[in-house]
CSV table of C-alpha atoms in Angstrom, one decimal:
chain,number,residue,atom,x,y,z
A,1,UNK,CA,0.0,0.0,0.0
A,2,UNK,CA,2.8,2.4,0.8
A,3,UNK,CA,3.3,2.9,-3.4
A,4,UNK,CA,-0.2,3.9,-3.2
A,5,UNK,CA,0.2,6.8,-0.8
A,6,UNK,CA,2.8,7.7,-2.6
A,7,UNK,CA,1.1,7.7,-5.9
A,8,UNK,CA,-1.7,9.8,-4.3
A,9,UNK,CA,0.7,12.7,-2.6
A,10,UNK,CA,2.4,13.0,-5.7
A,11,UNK,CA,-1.1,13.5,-7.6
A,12,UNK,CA,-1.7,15.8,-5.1
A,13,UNK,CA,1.2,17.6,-5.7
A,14,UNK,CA,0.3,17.5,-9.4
A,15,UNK,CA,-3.2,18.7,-8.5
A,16,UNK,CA,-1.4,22.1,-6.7
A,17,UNK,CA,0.8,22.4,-9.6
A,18,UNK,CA,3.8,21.7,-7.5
A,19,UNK,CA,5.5,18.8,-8.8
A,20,UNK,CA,9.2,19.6,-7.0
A,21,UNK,CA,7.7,21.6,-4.1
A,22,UNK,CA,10.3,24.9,-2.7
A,23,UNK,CA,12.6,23.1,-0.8
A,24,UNK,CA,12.2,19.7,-2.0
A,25,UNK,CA,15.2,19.9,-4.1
A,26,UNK,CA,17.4,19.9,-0.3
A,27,UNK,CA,15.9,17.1,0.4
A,28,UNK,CA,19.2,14.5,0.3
A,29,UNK,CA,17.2,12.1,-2.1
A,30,UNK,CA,20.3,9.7,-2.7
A,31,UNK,CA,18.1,7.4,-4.7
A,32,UNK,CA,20.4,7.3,-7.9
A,33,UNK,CA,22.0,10.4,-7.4
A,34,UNK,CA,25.6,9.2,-6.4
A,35,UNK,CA,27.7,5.9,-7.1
A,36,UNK,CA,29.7,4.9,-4.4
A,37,UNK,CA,32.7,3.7,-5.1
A,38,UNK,CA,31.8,-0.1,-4.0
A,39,UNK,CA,29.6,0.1,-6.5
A,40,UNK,CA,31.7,1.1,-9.4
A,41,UNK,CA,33.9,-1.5,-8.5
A,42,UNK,CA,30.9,-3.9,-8.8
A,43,UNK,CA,30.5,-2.7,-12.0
A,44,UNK,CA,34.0,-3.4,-13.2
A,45,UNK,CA,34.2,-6.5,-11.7
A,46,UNK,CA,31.1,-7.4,-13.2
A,47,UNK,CA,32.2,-5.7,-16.8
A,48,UNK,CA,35.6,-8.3,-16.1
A,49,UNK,CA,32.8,-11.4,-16.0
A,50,UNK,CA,32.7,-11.4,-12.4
A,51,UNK,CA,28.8,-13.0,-12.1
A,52,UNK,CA,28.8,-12.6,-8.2
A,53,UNK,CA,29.5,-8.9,-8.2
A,54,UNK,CA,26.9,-8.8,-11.1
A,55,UNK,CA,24.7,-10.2,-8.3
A,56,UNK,CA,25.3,-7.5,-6.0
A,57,UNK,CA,24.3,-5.2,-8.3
A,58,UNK,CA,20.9,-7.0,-8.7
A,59,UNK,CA,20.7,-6.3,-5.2
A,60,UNK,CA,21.4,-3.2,-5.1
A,61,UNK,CA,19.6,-1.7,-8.2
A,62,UNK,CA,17.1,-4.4,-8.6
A,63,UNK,CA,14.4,-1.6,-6.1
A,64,UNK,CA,15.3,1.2,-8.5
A,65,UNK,CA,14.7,-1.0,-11.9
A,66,UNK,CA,11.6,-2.6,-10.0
A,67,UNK,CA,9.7,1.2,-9.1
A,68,UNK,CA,10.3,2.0,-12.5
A,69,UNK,CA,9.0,-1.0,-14.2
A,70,UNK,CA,5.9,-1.4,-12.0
A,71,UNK,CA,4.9,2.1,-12.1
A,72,UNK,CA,4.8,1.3,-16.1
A,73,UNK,CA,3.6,-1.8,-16.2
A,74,UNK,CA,1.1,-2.1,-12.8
A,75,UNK,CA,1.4,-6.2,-12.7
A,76,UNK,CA,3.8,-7.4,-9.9
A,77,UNK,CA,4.6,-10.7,-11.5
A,78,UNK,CA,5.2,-9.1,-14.7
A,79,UNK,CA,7.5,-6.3,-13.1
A,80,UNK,CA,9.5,-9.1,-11.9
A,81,UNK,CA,10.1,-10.8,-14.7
A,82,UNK,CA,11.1,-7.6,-16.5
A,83,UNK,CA,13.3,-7.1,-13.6
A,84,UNK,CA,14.7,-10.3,-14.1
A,85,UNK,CA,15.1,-9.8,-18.3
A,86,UNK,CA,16.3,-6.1,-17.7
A,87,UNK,CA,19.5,-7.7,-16.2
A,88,UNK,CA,20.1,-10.3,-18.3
A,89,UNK,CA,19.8,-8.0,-20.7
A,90,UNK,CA,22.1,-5.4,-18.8
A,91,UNK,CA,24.7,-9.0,-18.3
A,92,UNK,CA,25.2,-9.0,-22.3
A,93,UNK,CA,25.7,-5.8,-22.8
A,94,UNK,CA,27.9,-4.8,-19.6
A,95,UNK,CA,30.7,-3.9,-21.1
A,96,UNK,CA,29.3,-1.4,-23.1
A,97,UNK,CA,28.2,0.7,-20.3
A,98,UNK,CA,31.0,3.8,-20.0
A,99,UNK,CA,31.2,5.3,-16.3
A,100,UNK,CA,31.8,9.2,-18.2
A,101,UNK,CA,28.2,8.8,-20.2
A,102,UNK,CA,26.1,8.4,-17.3
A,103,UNK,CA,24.6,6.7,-14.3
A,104,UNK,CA,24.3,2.9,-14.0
A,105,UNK,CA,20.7,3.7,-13.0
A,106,UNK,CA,20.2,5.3,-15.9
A,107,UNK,CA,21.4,2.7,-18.0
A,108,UNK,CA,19.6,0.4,-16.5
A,109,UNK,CA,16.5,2.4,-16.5
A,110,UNK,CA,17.2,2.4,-20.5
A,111,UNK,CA,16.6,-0.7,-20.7
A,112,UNK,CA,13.8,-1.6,-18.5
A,113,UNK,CA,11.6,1.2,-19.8
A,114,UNK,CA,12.4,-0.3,-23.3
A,115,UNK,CA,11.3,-3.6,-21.9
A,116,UNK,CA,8.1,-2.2,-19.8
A,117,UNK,CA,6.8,-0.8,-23.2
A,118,UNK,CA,7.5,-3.9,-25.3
A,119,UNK,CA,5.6,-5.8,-22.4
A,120,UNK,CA,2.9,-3.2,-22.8
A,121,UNK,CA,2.6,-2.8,-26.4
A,122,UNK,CA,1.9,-6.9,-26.2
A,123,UNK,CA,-0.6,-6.8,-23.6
A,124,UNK,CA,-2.5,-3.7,-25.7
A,125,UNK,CA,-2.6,-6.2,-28.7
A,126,UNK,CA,-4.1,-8.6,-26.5
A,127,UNK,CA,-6.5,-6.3,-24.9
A,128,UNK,CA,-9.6,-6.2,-26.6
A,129,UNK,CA,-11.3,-2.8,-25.1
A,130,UNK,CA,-9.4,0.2,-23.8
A,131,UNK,CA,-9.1,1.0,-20.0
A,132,UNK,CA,-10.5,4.2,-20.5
A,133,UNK,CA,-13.6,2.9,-21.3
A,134,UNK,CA,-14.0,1.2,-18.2
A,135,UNK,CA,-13.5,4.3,-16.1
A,136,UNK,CA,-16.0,6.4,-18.0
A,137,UNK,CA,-18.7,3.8,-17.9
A,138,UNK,CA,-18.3,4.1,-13.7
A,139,UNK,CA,-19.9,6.4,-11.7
A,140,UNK,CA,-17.7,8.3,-9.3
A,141,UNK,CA,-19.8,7.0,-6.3
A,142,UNK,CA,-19.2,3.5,-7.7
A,143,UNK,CA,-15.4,4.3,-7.1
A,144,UNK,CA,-15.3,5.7,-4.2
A,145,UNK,CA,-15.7,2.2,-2.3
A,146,UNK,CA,-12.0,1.5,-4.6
A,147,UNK,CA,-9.1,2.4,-3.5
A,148,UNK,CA,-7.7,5.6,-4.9
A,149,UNK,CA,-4.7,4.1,-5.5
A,150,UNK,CA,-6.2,1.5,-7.8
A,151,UNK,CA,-7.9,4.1,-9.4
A,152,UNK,CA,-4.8,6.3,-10.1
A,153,UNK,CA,-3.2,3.4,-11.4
A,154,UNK,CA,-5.9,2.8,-13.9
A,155,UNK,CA,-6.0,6.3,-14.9
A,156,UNK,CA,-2.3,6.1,-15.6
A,157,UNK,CA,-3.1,3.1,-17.7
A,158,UNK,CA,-5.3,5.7,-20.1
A,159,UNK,CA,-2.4,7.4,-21.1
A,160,UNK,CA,-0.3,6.6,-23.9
A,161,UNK,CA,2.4,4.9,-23.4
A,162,UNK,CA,4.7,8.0,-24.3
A,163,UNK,CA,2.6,10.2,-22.2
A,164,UNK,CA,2.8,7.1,-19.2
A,165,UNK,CA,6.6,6.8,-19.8
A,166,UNK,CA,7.4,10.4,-19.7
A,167,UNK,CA,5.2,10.7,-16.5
A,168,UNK,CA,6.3,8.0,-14.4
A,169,UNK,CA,10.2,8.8,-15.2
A,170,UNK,CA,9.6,12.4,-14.6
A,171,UNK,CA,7.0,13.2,-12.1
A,172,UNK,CA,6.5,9.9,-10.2
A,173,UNK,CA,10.5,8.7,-10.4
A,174,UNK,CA,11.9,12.5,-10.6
A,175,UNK,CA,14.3,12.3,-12.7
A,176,UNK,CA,15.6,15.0,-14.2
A,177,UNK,CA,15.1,15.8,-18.0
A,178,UNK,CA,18.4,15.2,-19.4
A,179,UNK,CA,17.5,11.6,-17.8
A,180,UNK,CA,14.4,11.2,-19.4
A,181,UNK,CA,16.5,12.3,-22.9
A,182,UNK,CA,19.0,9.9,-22.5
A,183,UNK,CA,16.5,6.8,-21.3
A,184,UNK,CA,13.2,7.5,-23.5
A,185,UNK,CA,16.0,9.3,-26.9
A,186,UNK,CA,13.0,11.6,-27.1
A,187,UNK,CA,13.7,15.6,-27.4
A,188,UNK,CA,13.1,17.6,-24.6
A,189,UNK,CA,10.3,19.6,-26.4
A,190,UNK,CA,8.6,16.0,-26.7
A,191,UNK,CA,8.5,15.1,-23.3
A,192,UNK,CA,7.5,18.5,-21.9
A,193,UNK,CA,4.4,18.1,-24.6
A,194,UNK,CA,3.5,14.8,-23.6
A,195,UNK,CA,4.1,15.9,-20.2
A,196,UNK,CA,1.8,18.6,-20.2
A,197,UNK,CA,-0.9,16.4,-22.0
A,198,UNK,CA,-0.6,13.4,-19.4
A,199,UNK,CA,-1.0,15.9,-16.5
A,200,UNK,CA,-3.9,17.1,-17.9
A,201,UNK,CA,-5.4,14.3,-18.0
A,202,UNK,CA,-4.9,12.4,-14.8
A,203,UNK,CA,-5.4,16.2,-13.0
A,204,UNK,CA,-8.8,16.2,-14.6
A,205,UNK,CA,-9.9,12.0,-13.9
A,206,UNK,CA,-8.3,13.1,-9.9
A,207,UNK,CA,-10.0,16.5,-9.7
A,208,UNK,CA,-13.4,14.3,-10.5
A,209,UNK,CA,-12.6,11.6,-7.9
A,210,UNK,CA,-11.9,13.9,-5.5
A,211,UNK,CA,-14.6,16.2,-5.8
A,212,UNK,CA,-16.8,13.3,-5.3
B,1,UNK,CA,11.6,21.2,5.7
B,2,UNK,CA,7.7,22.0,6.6
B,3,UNK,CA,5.6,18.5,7.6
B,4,UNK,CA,4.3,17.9,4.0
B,5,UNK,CA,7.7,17.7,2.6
B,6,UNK,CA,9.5,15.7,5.2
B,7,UNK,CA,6.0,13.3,4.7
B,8,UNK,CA,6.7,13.1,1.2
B,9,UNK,CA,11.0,12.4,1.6
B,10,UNK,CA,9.4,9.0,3.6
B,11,UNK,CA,6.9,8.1,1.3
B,12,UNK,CA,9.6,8.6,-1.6
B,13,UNK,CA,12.1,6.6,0.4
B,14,UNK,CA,8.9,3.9,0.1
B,15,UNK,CA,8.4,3.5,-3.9
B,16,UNK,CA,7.7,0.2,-4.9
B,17,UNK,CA,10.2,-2.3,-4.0
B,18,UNK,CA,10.9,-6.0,-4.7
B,19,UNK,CA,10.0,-8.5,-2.4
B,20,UNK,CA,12.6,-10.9,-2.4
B,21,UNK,CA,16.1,-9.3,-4.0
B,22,UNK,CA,17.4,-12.4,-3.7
B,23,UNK,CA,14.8,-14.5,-5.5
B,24,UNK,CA,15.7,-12.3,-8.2
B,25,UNK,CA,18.9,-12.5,-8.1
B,26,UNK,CA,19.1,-16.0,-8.2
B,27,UNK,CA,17.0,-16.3,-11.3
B,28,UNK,CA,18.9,-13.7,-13.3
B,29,UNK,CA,21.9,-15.5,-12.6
B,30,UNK,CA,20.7,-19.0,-13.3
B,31,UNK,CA,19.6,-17.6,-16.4
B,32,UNK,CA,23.3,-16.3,-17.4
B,33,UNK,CA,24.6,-19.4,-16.1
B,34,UNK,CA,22.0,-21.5,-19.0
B,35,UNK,CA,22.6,-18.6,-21.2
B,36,UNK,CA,26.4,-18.8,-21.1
B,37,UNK,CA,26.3,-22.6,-21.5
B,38,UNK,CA,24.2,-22.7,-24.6
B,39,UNK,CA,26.8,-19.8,-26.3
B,40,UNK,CA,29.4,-22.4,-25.4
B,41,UNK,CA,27.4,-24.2,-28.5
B,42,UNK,CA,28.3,-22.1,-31.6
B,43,UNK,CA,31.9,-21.9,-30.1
B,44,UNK,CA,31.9,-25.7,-30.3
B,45,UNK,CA,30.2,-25.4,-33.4
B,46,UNK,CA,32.9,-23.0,-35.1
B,47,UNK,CA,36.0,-25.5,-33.6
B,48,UNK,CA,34.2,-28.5,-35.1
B,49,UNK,CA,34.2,-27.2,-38.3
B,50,UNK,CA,37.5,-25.6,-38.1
B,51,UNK,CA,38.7,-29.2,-37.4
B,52,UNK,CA,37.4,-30.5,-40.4
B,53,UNK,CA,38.7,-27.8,-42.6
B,54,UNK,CA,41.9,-28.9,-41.3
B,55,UNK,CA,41.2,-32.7,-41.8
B,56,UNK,CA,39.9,-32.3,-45.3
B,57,UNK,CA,43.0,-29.8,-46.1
B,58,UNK,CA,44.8,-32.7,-44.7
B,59,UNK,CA,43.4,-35.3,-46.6
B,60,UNK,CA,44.0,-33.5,-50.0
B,61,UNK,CA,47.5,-32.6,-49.1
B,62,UNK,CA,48.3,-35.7,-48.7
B,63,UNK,CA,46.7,-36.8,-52.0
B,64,UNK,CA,48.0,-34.5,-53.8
B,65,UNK,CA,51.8,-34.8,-52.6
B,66,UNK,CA,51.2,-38.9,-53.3
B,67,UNK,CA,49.9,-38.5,-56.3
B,68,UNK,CA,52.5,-36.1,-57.5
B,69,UNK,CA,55.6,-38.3,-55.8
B,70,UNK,CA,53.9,-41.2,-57.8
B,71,UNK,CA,53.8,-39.5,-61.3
B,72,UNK,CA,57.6,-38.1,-60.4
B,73,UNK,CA,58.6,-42.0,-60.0
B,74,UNK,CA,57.2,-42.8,-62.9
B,75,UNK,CA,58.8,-40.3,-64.5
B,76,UNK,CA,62.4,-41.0,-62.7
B,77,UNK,CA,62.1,-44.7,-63.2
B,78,UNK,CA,61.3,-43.8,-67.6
B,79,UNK,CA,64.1,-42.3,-67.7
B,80,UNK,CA,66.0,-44.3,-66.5
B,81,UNK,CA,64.9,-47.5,-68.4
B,82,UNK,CA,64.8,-45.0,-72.0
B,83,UNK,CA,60.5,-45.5,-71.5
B,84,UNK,CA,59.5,-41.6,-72.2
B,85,UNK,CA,56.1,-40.7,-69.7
B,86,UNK,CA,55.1,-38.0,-72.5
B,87,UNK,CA,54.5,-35.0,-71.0
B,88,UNK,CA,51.3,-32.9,-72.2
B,89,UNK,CA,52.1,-30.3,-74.9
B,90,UNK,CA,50.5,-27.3,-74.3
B,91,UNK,CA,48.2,-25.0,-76.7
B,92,UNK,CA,50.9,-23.6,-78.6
B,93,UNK,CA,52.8,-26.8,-79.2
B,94,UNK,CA,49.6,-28.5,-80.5
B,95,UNK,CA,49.1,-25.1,-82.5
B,96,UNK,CA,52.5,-25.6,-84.1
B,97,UNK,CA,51.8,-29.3,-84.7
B,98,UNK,CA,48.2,-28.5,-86.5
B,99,UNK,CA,49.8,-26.1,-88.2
B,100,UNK,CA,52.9,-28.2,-89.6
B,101,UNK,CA,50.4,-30.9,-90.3
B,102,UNK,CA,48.3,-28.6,-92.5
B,103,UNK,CA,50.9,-27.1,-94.5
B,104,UNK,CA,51.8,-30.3,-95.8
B,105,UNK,CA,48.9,-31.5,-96.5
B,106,UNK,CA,48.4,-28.1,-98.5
B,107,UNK,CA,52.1,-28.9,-99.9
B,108,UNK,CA,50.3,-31.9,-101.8
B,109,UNK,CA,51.2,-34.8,-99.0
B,110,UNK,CA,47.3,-35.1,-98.7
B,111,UNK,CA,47.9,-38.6,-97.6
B,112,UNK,CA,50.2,-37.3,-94.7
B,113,UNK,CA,46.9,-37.5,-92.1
B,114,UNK,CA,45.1,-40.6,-92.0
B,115,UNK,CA,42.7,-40.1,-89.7
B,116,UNK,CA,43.9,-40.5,-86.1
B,117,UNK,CA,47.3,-41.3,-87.6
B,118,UNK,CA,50.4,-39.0,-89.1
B,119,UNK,CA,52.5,-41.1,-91.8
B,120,UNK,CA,55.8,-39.6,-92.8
B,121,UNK,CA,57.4,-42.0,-95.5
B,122,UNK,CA,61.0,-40.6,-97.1
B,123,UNK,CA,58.8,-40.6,-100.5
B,124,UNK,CA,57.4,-37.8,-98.8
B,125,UNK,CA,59.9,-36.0,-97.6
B,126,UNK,CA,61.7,-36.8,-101.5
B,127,UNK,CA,59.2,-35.1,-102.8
B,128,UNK,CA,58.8,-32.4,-100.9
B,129,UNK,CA,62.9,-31.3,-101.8
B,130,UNK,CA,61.8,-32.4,-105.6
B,131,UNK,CA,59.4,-29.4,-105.5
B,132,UNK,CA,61.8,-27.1,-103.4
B,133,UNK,CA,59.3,-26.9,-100.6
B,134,UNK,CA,60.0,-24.5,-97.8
B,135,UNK,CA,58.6,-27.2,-95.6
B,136,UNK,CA,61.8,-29.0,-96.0
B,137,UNK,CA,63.8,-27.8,-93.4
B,138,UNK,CA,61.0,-28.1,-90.7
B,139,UNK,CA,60.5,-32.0,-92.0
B,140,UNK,CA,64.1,-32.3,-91.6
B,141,UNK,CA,63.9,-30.7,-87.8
B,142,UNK,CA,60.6,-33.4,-87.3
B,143,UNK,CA,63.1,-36.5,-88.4
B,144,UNK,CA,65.6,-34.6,-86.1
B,145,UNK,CA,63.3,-34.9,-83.1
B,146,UNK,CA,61.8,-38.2,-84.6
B,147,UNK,CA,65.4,-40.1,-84.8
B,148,UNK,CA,65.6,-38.8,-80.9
B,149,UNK,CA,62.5,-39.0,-79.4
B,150,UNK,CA,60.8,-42.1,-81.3
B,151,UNK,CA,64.1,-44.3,-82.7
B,152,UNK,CA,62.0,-46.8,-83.8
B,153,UNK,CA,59.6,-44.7,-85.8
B,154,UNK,CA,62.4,-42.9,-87.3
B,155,UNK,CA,64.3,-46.7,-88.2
B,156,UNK,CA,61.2,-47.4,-89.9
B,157,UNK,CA,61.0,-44.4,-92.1
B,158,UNK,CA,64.2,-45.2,-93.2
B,159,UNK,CA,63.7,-48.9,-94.0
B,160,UNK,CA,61.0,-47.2,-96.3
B,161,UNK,CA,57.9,-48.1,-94.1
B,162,UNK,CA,57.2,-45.0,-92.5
B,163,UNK,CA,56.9,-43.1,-89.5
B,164,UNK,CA,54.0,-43.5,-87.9
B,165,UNK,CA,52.8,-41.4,-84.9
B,166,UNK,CA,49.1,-41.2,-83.3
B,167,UNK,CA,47.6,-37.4,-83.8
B,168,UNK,CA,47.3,-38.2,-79.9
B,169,UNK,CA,51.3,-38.7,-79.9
B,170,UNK,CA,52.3,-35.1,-81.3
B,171,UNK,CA,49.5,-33.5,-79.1
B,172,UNK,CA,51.0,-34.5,-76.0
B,173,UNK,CA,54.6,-35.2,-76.5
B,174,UNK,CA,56.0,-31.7,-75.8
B,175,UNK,CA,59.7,-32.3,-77.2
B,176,UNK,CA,58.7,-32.6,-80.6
B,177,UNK,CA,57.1,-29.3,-80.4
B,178,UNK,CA,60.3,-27.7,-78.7
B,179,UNK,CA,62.3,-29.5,-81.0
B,180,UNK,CA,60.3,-27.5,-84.0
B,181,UNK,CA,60.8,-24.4,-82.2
């Protein structure tokens, strides 16, 4: 449940048009911010073939790869096993990752959101109806016995999946834009449009929910 | 840092996490372990075939260094025991050949090709000089090469009988052809 509250204060922060509230940005969020140097040794060793110190880094990152993938993707056993193919994936292709063009996370973030969407763009293909068409044909009384957290998940679901991807990496995982370039290879004007639009939109379905 | 910020530092430090890191793990590296076995397959693969490009180089080295040791015995042992292993003339010497051939046959020796067979009698050649034939000399370089090469042929044109020599014969001995040259 604790995703859930967290889902809804950042809505709520969306709703006041505060998505980095003044003062948030002292906040010492380490959460990919800095590589210790254990870990770039983990990374080396594990760029040498070293499988255990791969598996430390599993360890370590596998929470960052896993927030990112579920908050796409909204299935736990899914999200696992795109946990699971992001570092295989991330195994094979070690060695390419250079320390000077960026953060592991982000790397790894590459990767997984790649994966998330492939999972997604299957699951649309085997989805016969929308989501959205679900949510419109409820009341908002009918919801209110739901949790909201549910509910914000499903209204993340409406988006597309640029609008979701640009959303979850920017407001929900806060990374910065230069991030969001280098994972998504979108432009920045891109992502600030899509941005804009999937705000919008969950604003407006969280706006009705609430004023229920 | 007012409540509502330090509430939402905690609830960030609380975004969705795995359950079991470990379970994870495990399966990622099982899967590298299976992974990296089965790409030990093309590797095999590629050192299998290697192999047998090495075998079947093998193989036809060692034919072809038996098979030309063989022929260079043959040859040896000819030569010593006066048996000739004719080696094959090339284009030009069969060129030459055709060419002698035909001029005499144009020189009135129409006779001189009998089908498969050449037949040089010294009535021939007699009448060739007779007529003052510039073919002369060249006979004279063929009974040359024929009095060398072939003894007996060249003992029977001169007991009157003739020389006679297989079209196959001129094509592939490549003496007589340097011997005309």
């Amino acid at each position: 449940m604790w995703y859930v509250y967290f889902e809804i204060i950042a809505i709520n922060n969306l709703l006041n048009f505060s998505f980095r509230p003044e003062g948030f940005a002292c906040v010492p969020y380490t959460k990919s911010e800095i590589m210790t140097e254990a870990e770039r040794a983990l990374i080396r060793n594990s760029q040498n073939g070293d499988k255990g110190a791969f598996g430390e880094l599993v360890v370590r990152f596998g929470d960052y790869v896993f927030s990112v993938v579920f908050r796409l993707v909204n299935e736990e056993h899914a999200s696992e096993d795109i946990v699971q193919e992001t570092f295989i994936k991330a195994w094979q292709k070690i060695k390419r990752y250079k320390f000077e063009k960026g953060k592991f996370t982000t790397w790894l973030y590459v990767i997984a959101s790649r994966l998330a969407l492939d999972y997604l763009r299957g699951r649309k293909k085997n989805v016969s109806i929308g989501v959205e068409s679900d949510i419109g044909s409820e009341s908002v009384s009918e919801l209110e016995t739901k949790e909201l957290g549910a509910y914000i998940r499903k209204v993340c679901d409406q988006l597309s999946l640029t609008q979701k991807l640009v959303f979850v990496l920017r407001d929900l995982e806060e990374l910065s834009v230069d991030e969001v370039v280098k994972i998504t290879g979108f432009s920045e004007k891109k992502i600030k449009d899509n941005l804009y639009v999937a705000r919008q939109r969950v604003r407006v379905r969280i706006n009705a929910f609430l004023n229920s | 840092m007012d409540t509502r910020n330090k509430e939402l530092y905690q609830l960030k430090q609380n975004s969705p996490r795995l359950q079991n890191k470990a379970k994870i793990r495990d399966r990622v590296l099982a899967q590298i372990e299976l992974e990296d076995s089965a790409r030990m397959h093309p590797k095999q693969l590629l050192v299998r075939i290697a192999a047998s490009v090495f075998i079947a180089l093998s193989v036809a080295s060692y034919a072809w260094l038996e098979t030309n040791t063989q022929y260079k015995r043959i040859e040896t042992l000819a030569s010593i025991s006066n048996n000739y292993v004719p080696v094959e003339a090339d284009m030009q010497c069969q060129y030459t050949m055709k060419s002698l051939i035909t001029m005499l046959d144009q020189a009135g020796l129409e006779h001189i090709l009998d089908g498969n067979t050449v037949r040089l009698t010294r009535f021939d050649f007699e009448y060739l000089k007779s007529n003052n034939s510039p073919l002369v000399d060249e006979v004279e370089q063929f009974l040359e090469a024929l009095e060398k090469l072939h003894p007996q042929q060249y003992q029977s044109y001169l007991h009157g009988e003739g020389a006679f020599l297989t079209v196959w014969q001129l094509r592939s001995d490549q003496r007589i052809c340097q011997w005309l040259n």
